[in-house]
CSV table of C-alpha atoms in Angstrom, one decimal:
chain,number,residue,atom,x,y,z
A,1,MET,CA,0.0,0.0,0.0
A,2,ASP,CA,1.1,3.5,-0.7
A,3,MET,CA,2.8,4.9,2.4
A,4,PHE,CA,1.2,8.3,2.3
A,5,LEU,CA,-2.3,6.8,1.9
A,6,ALA,CA,-1.5,4.3,4.7
A,7,VAL,CA,-0.5,7.1,7.1
A,8,LEU,CA,-3.5,9.2,6.0
A,9,GLY,CA,-5.9,6.3,6.7
A,10,ILE,CA,-4.4,5.5,10.1
A,11,VAL,CA,-4.4,9.1,11.3
A,12,TRP,CA,-8.0,9.8,10.1
A,13,ILE,CA,-9.4,6.5,11.5
A,14,ALA,CA,-7.7,7.2,14.8
A,15,ALA,CA,-9.3,10.7,14.9
A,16,ALA,CA,-12.7,9.0,14.2
A,17,VAL,CA,-12.1,6.5,16.9
A,18,ILE,CA,-11.3,9.1,19.5
A,19,GLN,CA,-14.3,11.2,18.6
A,20,ASP,CA,-16.6,8.1,18.6
A,21,LEU,CA,-15.4,7.0,22.0
A,22,LYS,CA,-15.9,10.5,23.4
A,23,SER,CA,-19.2,11.6,21.9
A,24,ARG,CA,-20.6,8.5,20.2
A,25,GLU,CA,-20.5,10.1,16.8
A,26,VAL,CA,-18.1,10.7,13.9
A,27,ALA,CA,-18.2,14.3,12.5
A,28,ASN,CA,-18.8,14.7,8.8
A,29,TRP,CA,-15.7,16.8,8.4
A,30,ILE,CA,-13.5,13.7,9.3
A,31,ASN,CA,-15.0,11.6,6.5
A,32,PHE,CA,-15.3,14.3,3.9
A,33,SER,CA,-11.8,15.6,4.5
A,34,LEU,CA,-10.4,12.1,4.2
A,35,VAL,CA,-12.0,11.8,0.7
A,36,ILE,CA,-10.7,15.2,-0.3
A,37,PHE,CA,-7.1,14.6,0.8
A,38,ALA,CA,-7.0,11.1,-0.7
A,39,LEU,CA,-8.3,12.1,-4.1
A,40,ALA,CA,-6.2,15.3,-4.1
A,41,TYR,CA,-3.1,13.2,-3.5
A,42,ARG,CA,-4.1,10.7,-6.1
A,43,SER,CA,-4.7,13.5,-8.7
A,44,PHE,CA,-1.2,15.1,-8.0
A,45,TYR,CA,0.4,11.6,-8.2
A,46,TRP,CA,-1.3,11.1,-11.6
A,47,ILE,CA,-0.2,14.5,-12.9
A,48,PHE,CA,3.5,14.1,-11.9
A,49,SER,CA,3.9,10.4,-12.6
A,50,GLY,CA,1.5,9.9,-15.4
A,51,GLU,CA,-0.1,6.9,-13.7
A,52,GLN,CA,-3.8,7.5,-14.4
A,53,MET,CA,-4.8,4.2,-13.0
A,54,PHE,CA,-3.7,5.3,-9.5
A,55,PHE,CA,-6.3,8.1,-9.6
A,56,LEU,CA,-9.0,6.0,-11.3
A,57,SER,CA,-8.7,3.2,-8.7
A,58,GLY,CA,-9.4,5.7,-6.0
A,59,ILE,CA,-12.6,6.9,-7.8
A,60,LEU,CA,-13.7,3.3,-8.4
A,61,GLY,CA,-13.0,2.3,-4.8
A,62,LEU,CA,-15.0,5.3,-3.6
A,63,ALA,CA,-17.9,4.3,-5.9
A,64,ILE,CA,-17.8,0.6,-4.8
A,65,PHE,CA,-17.7,1.5,-1.1
A,66,PHE,CA,-20.5,4.0,-1.6
A,67,ILE,CA,-22.7,1.2,-2.7
A,68,VAL,CA,-21.5,-1.2,0.0
A,69,ALA,CA,-21.9,1.4,2.7
A,70,HIS,CA,-25.5,2.2,1.7
A,71,LEU,CA,-26.3,-1.5,1.6
A,72,PHE,CA,-24.9,-2.0,5.2
A,73,TYR,CA,-26.8,1.1,6.3
A,74,TYR,CA,-30.2,0.0,5.0
A,75,LEU,CA,-29.5,-3.5,6.4
A,76,ARG,CA,-29.0,-1.7,9.7
A,77,LEU,CA,-25.5,-3.1,10.1
A,78,PHE,CA,-23.9,0.4,10.2
A,79,ALA,CA,-25.0,3.7,11.6
A,80,GLY,CA,-24.6,6.9,9.4
A,81,GLY,CA,-21.2,7.8,10.7
A,82,ASP,CA,-19.8,4.3,10.2
A,83,ALA,CA,-21.2,4.2,6.6
A,84,LYS,CA,-19.6,7.5,5.7
A,85,LEU,CA,-16.3,6.4,7.1
A,86,LEU,CA,-16.5,3.3,5.0
A,87,ILE,CA,-17.2,5.4,1.9
A,88,ALA,CA,-14.2,7.6,2.6
A,89,LEU,CA,-11.9,4.6,3.0
A,90,GLY,CA,-12.9,3.6,-0.5
A,91,ALA,CA,-10.7,6.4,-1.7
A,92,ILE,CA,-7.8,5.1,0.3
A,93,LEU,CA,-7.7,1.3,0.0
A,94,PRO,CA,-7.2,0.5,-3.8
A,95,THR,CA,-3.5,1.1,-4.4
A,96,ALA,CA,-2.5,-2.1,-6.2
A,97,GLY,CA,-1.7,-2.1,-9.9
A,98,GLY,CA,-4.5,-4.5,-11.0
A,99,TYR,CA,-8.3,-4.6,-10.7
A,100,TYR,CA,-8.3,-8.1,-9.2
A,101,GLU,CA,-5.7,-7.3,-6.5
A,102,ASN,CA,-7.6,-4.1,-5.6
A,103,ALA,CA,-10.8,-6.1,-5.4
A,104,LEU,CA,-9.1,-8.6,-3.1
A,105,ILE,CA,-7.9,-5.7,-0.8
A,106,MET,CA,-11.3,-4.2,-0.5
A,107,LEU,CA,-13.0,-7.6,0.0
A,108,PHE,CA,-10.4,-8.5,2.7
A,109,PHE,CA,-11.0,-5.2,4.5
A,110,ILE,CA,-14.8,-5.8,4.5
A,111,LEU,CA,-14.5,-9.4,5.8
A,112,VAL,CA,-12.0,-8.4,8.6
A,113,LEU,CA,-14.2,-5.4,9.4
A,114,LEU,CA,-17.3,-7.6,9.9
A,115,ALA,CA,-15.6,-10.5,11.6
A,116,GLY,CA,-13.3,-8.4,13.7
A,117,GLY,CA,-16.1,-6.0,14.4
A,118,GLY,CA,-18.2,-8.8,15.7
A,119,VAL,CA,-15.5,-10.1,18.0
A,120,TYR,CA,-14.7,-6.5,19.2
A,121,SER,CA,-18.4,-5.7,19.8
A,122,PHE,CA,-18.8,-8.9,21.9
A,123,CYS,CA,-15.8,-8.1,24.0
A,124,TYR,CA,-17.0,-4.6,24.5
A,125,SER,CA,-20.4,-5.8,25.6
A,126,ILE,CA,-18.6,-8.1,28.2
A,127,LEU,CA,-16.8,-5.1,29.5
A,128,LEU,CA,-20.0,-3.2,29.8
A,129,SER,CA,-21.7,-6.1,31.6
A,130,PHE,CA,-18.8,-6.2,34.2
A,131,ILE,CA,-18.9,-2.5,34.7
A,132,SER,CA,-22.7,-2.7,35.5
A,133,TRP,CA,-22.6,-6.2,36.8
A,134,ASN,CA,-25.5,-6.0,39.4
A,135,LYS,CA,-27.8,-4.2,37.0
A,136,PHE,CA,-26.8,-6.6,34.1
A,137,LEU,CA,-27.4,-9.7,36.3
A,138,LYS,CA,-30.9,-8.4,37.3
A,139,GLU,CA,-31.8,-7.7,33.7
A,140,PHE,CA,-30.4,-11.0,32.5
A,141,LYS,CA,-32.8,-12.8,34.9
A,142,VAL,CA,-35.7,-10.7,33.7
A,143,GLN,CA,-34.9,-11.6,30.1
A,144,VAL,CA,-34.6,-15.3,30.9
A,145,ARG,CA,-38.1,-15.2,32.5
A,146,LYS,CA,-39.5,-13.1,29.7
A,147,ASN,CA,-38.2,-15.5,27.0
A,148,ALA,CA,-38.6,-18.7,29.1
A,149,PHE,CA,-41.1,-20.3,26.6
A,150,TYR,CA,-38.8,-19.8,23.6
A,151,LEU,CA,-35.8,-21.0,25.6
A,152,VAL,CA,-37.5,-24.2,26.6
A,153,ILE,CA,-38.6,-24.8,22.9
A,154,ALA,CA,-35.0,-24.2,21.8
A,155,ALA,CA,-33.7,-26.6,24.5
A,156,ILE,CA,-36.1,-29.3,23.4
A,157,VAL,CA,-35.2,-28.9,19.7
A,158,SER,CA,-31.5,-28.9,20.6
A,159,ALA,CA,-31.9,-32.0,22.7
A,160,VAL,CA,-33.7,-33.9,19.9
A,161,LEU,CA,-31.1,-32.9,17.4
A,162,ALA,CA,-28.3,-33.9,19.8
A,163,THR,CA,-29.9,-37.3,20.4
A,164,PHE,CA,-30.4,-37.9,16.7
A,165,SER,CA,-26.7,-37.0,16.0
A,166,MET,CA,-25.5,-39.4,18.7
A,167,PHE,CA,-27.3,-42.4,17.1
A,168,SER,CA,-26.8,-41.4,13.4
A,169,GLY,CA,-23.4,-39.7,13.6
A,170,ASP,CA,-24.8,-36.8,11.6
A,171,PHE,CA,-22.4,-33.9,12.1
A,172,VAL,CA,-24.9,-31.3,10.7
A,173,SER,CA,-27.5,-32.2,13.4
A,174,ALA,CA,-24.8,-31.9,16.1
A,175,LEU,CA,-23.8,-28.5,14.8
A,176,ALA,CA,-27.4,-27.3,14.6
A,177,SER,CA,-28.0,-28.5,18.2
A,178,VAL,CA,-25.0,-26.4,19.5
A,179,LEU,CA,-25.9,-23.4,17.4
A,180,ILE,CA,-29.5,-23.3,18.6
A,181,ILE,CA,-28.3,-23.2,22.2
A,182,LEU,CA,-25.6,-20.6,21.5
A,183,ILE,CA,-28.0,-18.3,19.5
A,184,SER,CA,-30.7,-18.5,22.2
A,185,ALA,CA,-28.2,-17.7,25.0
A,186,LEU,CA,-26.7,-14.9,22.9
A,187,TYR,CA,-30.1,-13.3,22.2
A,188,VAL,CA,-30.9,-13.2,25.9
A,189,TYR,CA,-27.4,-11.9,26.7
A,190,VAL,CA,-27.6,-9.1,24.1
A,191,LYS,CA,-31.1,-8.0,25.2
A,192,ALA,CA,-29.8,-7.9,28.8
A,193,VAL,CA,-26.7,-5.8,27.9
A,194,GLU,CA,-28.9,-3.5,25.8
A,195,SER,CA,-31.4,-2.9,28.6
A,196,ALA,CA,-29.0,-2.7,31.5
A,197,CYS,CA,-26.0,-1.0,29.9
A,198,LEU,CA,-27.0,0.9,26.8
A,199,ILE,CA,-30.2,2.7,27.8
A,200,TYR,CA,-29.8,6.0,29.7
A,201,GLU,CA,-31.8,9.2,30.3
A,202,VAL,CA,-30.9,12.7,29.2
A,203,SER,CA,-32.5,16.0,29.5
A,204,PRO,CA,-34.1,17.4,26.3
A,205,ASP,CA,-31.4,20.1,25.9
A,206,LYS,CA,-28.7,17.3,25.8
A,207,LEU,CA,-30.3,15.5,22.8
A,208,SER,CA,-28.3,15.3,19.6
A,209,GLU,CA,-29.5,14.7,16.0
A,210,GLY,CA,-29.3,11.0,15.3
A,211,ASP,CA,-29.9,9.8,18.9
A,212,TRP,CA,-31.9,6.7,19.2
A,213,LEU,CA,-35.0,6.8,21.3
A,214,ALA,CA,-35.3,3.7,23.6
A,215,SER,CA,-39.1,3.7,23.3
A,216,GLU,CA,-42.0,5.6,21.8
A,217,LEU,CA,-42.2,9.2,23.1
A,218,ILE,CA,-45.5,11.1,23.3
A,219,VAL,CA,-45.2,14.9,23.4
A,220,LYS,CA,-48.4,17.0,23.4
A,221,GLY,CA,-50.3,14.2,21.6
A,222,ARG,CA,-47.6,13.7,19.0
A,223,LYS,CA,-46.0,10.3,18.8
A,224,ILE,CA,-42.3,10.2,18.2
A,225,ASN,CA,-41.3,6.7,17.4
A,226,PRO,CA,-37.9,5.1,17.6
A,227,PHE,CA,-36.3,5.0,14.2
A,228,TRP,CA,-33.0,3.6,12.9
A,229,GLU,CA,-31.8,7.0,11.6
A,230,GLY,CA,-32.5,8.5,15.1
A,231,ILE,CA,-34.4,11.7,16.0
A,232,SER,CA,-34.3,14.6,13.6
A,233,GLN,CA,-33.3,18.2,14.5
A,234,GLU,CA,-37.0,19.2,14.0
A,235,GLU,CA,-38.1,16.6,16.5
A,236,ILE,CA,-35.4,17.7,19.0
A,237,GLU,CA,-36.6,21.3,18.8
A,238,PHE,CA,-40.2,20.1,19.3
A,239,ILE,CA,-39.2,18.0,22.4
A,240,LYS,CA,-37.1,20.9,23.9
A,241,LYS,CA,-40.1,23.2,23.6
A,242,ASN,CA,-42.8,20.9,24.9
A,243,TYR,CA,-41.2,18.2,27.0
A,244,LYS,CA,-39.6,18.8,30.4
A,245,SER,CA,-38.9,15.3,31.6
A,246,LYS,CA,-35.8,13.2,30.8
A,247,VAL,CA,-35.8,11.2,27.6
A,248,LYS,CA,-34.7,7.6,27.4
A,249,ILE,CA,-32.0,7.1,24.8
A,250,LYS,CA,-30.5,3.8,23.5
A,251,GLY,CA,-26.8,4.0,23.0
A,252,GLY,CA,-24.7,1.6,20.9
A,253,VAL,CA,-21.2,0.1,20.8
A,254,PRO,CA,-18.8,2.5,19.2
A,255,PHE,CA,-17.8,0.6,16.0
A,256,THR,CA,-15.0,2.7,14.6
A,257,PRO,CA,-12.3,0.7,16.5
A,258,ALA,CA,-13.3,-2.2,14.2
A,259,PHE,CA,-12.2,0.0,11.2
A,260,LEU,CA,-8.8,0.5,12.8
A,261,ILE,CA,-8.4,-3.2,13.3
A,262,ALA,CA,-9.4,-4.0,9.7
A,263,PHE,CA,-7.1,-1.3,8.3
A,264,ILE,CA,-4.1,-2.5,10.3
A,265,ALA,CA,-4.8,-6.0,9.0
A,266,VAL,CA,-4.7,-4.7,5.5
A,267,LEU,CA,-1.4,-2.9,6.2
A,268,TYR,CA,0.0,-6.1,7.7
A,269,VAL,CA,-0.9,-8.2,4.7
A,270,SER,CA,0.3,-5.5,2.3
A,271,TYR,CA,3.8,-5.2,3.8
A,272,PHE,CA,4.5,-8.6,5.2
A,273,VAL,CA,2.5,-11.1,3.0
A,274,GLY,CA,1.5,-9.3,-0.1
A,275,PHE,CA,-2.0,-9.3,-1.7
A,276,ASP,CA,-0.4,-10.4,-5.0
A,277,PHE,CA,0.7,-13.5,-3.2
A,278,MET,CA,-2.8,-14.0,-1.7
A,279,LEU,CA,-4.3,-13.5,-5.2
A,280,GLU,CA,-2.0,-16.0,-6.8
A,281,ARG,CA,-2.9,-18.6,-4.1
A,282,LEU,CA,-6.6,-17.9,-4.5
A,283,MET,CA,-6.5,-18.3,-8.3
A,284,ARG,CA,-4.7,-21.6,-7.9
A,285,PHE,CA,-7.3,-22.7,-5.4
A,286,ILE,CA,-10.1,-21.7,-7.7
A,287,ALA,CA,-8.4,-23.5,-10.7
């Protein structure tokens, strides 16, 4: 990977991580300025070296990640700030000479981002549960009672599959048995963490655009429903004017550290393994 783009990416992602951890949002100027600096550098590189492909690969990467980011956003995998950061990194990542190698770099980044992000989010949730252990434990018991019927059904189905696999030696049944138990337990755990550790109250004047309401809010007969994109500025002004009590807000796990993990993974492979080597091995495997 180009050294300047690597440093630019690390610095800007680090800035996004710091802001995300402090305020739970990533400012637009971070994402937009990253695109501007990356494309400006690529254009100057093209002018002075004559390598047009270096500039075009940045434009193509930006376009591809624009589509991917919107897909993740509407699938509710990413919040708005995360989606914009992903778009901006599209102008950074493609630095290889060929299309296939650039495609592999971007695919590798996405896979590590999702897999590493999942592991990071789970570890972060464990930290939250330990910080608010008593509250979490109480809510976990509530969720177990609340979902007792479904948990019993899951346990019965899992037991049937496990018994079948023992007598038939069917690996798929054994795997399904384990997955049913794990997914059921994970669901209860996530709901407990969300209710005990991620929901808090703020006064109306502390609300920010994009905050997620924890539940439906009725203000002077007007219903303001929880929405994935969060509350709008118009709704905030209406709440400030007509609602004096505190508002329940649902927080989330700051996801930008997963971008840093994925970007470092790309740098490691670029400098110590080589995506050209990975592409060669992949083509041999496919053939």
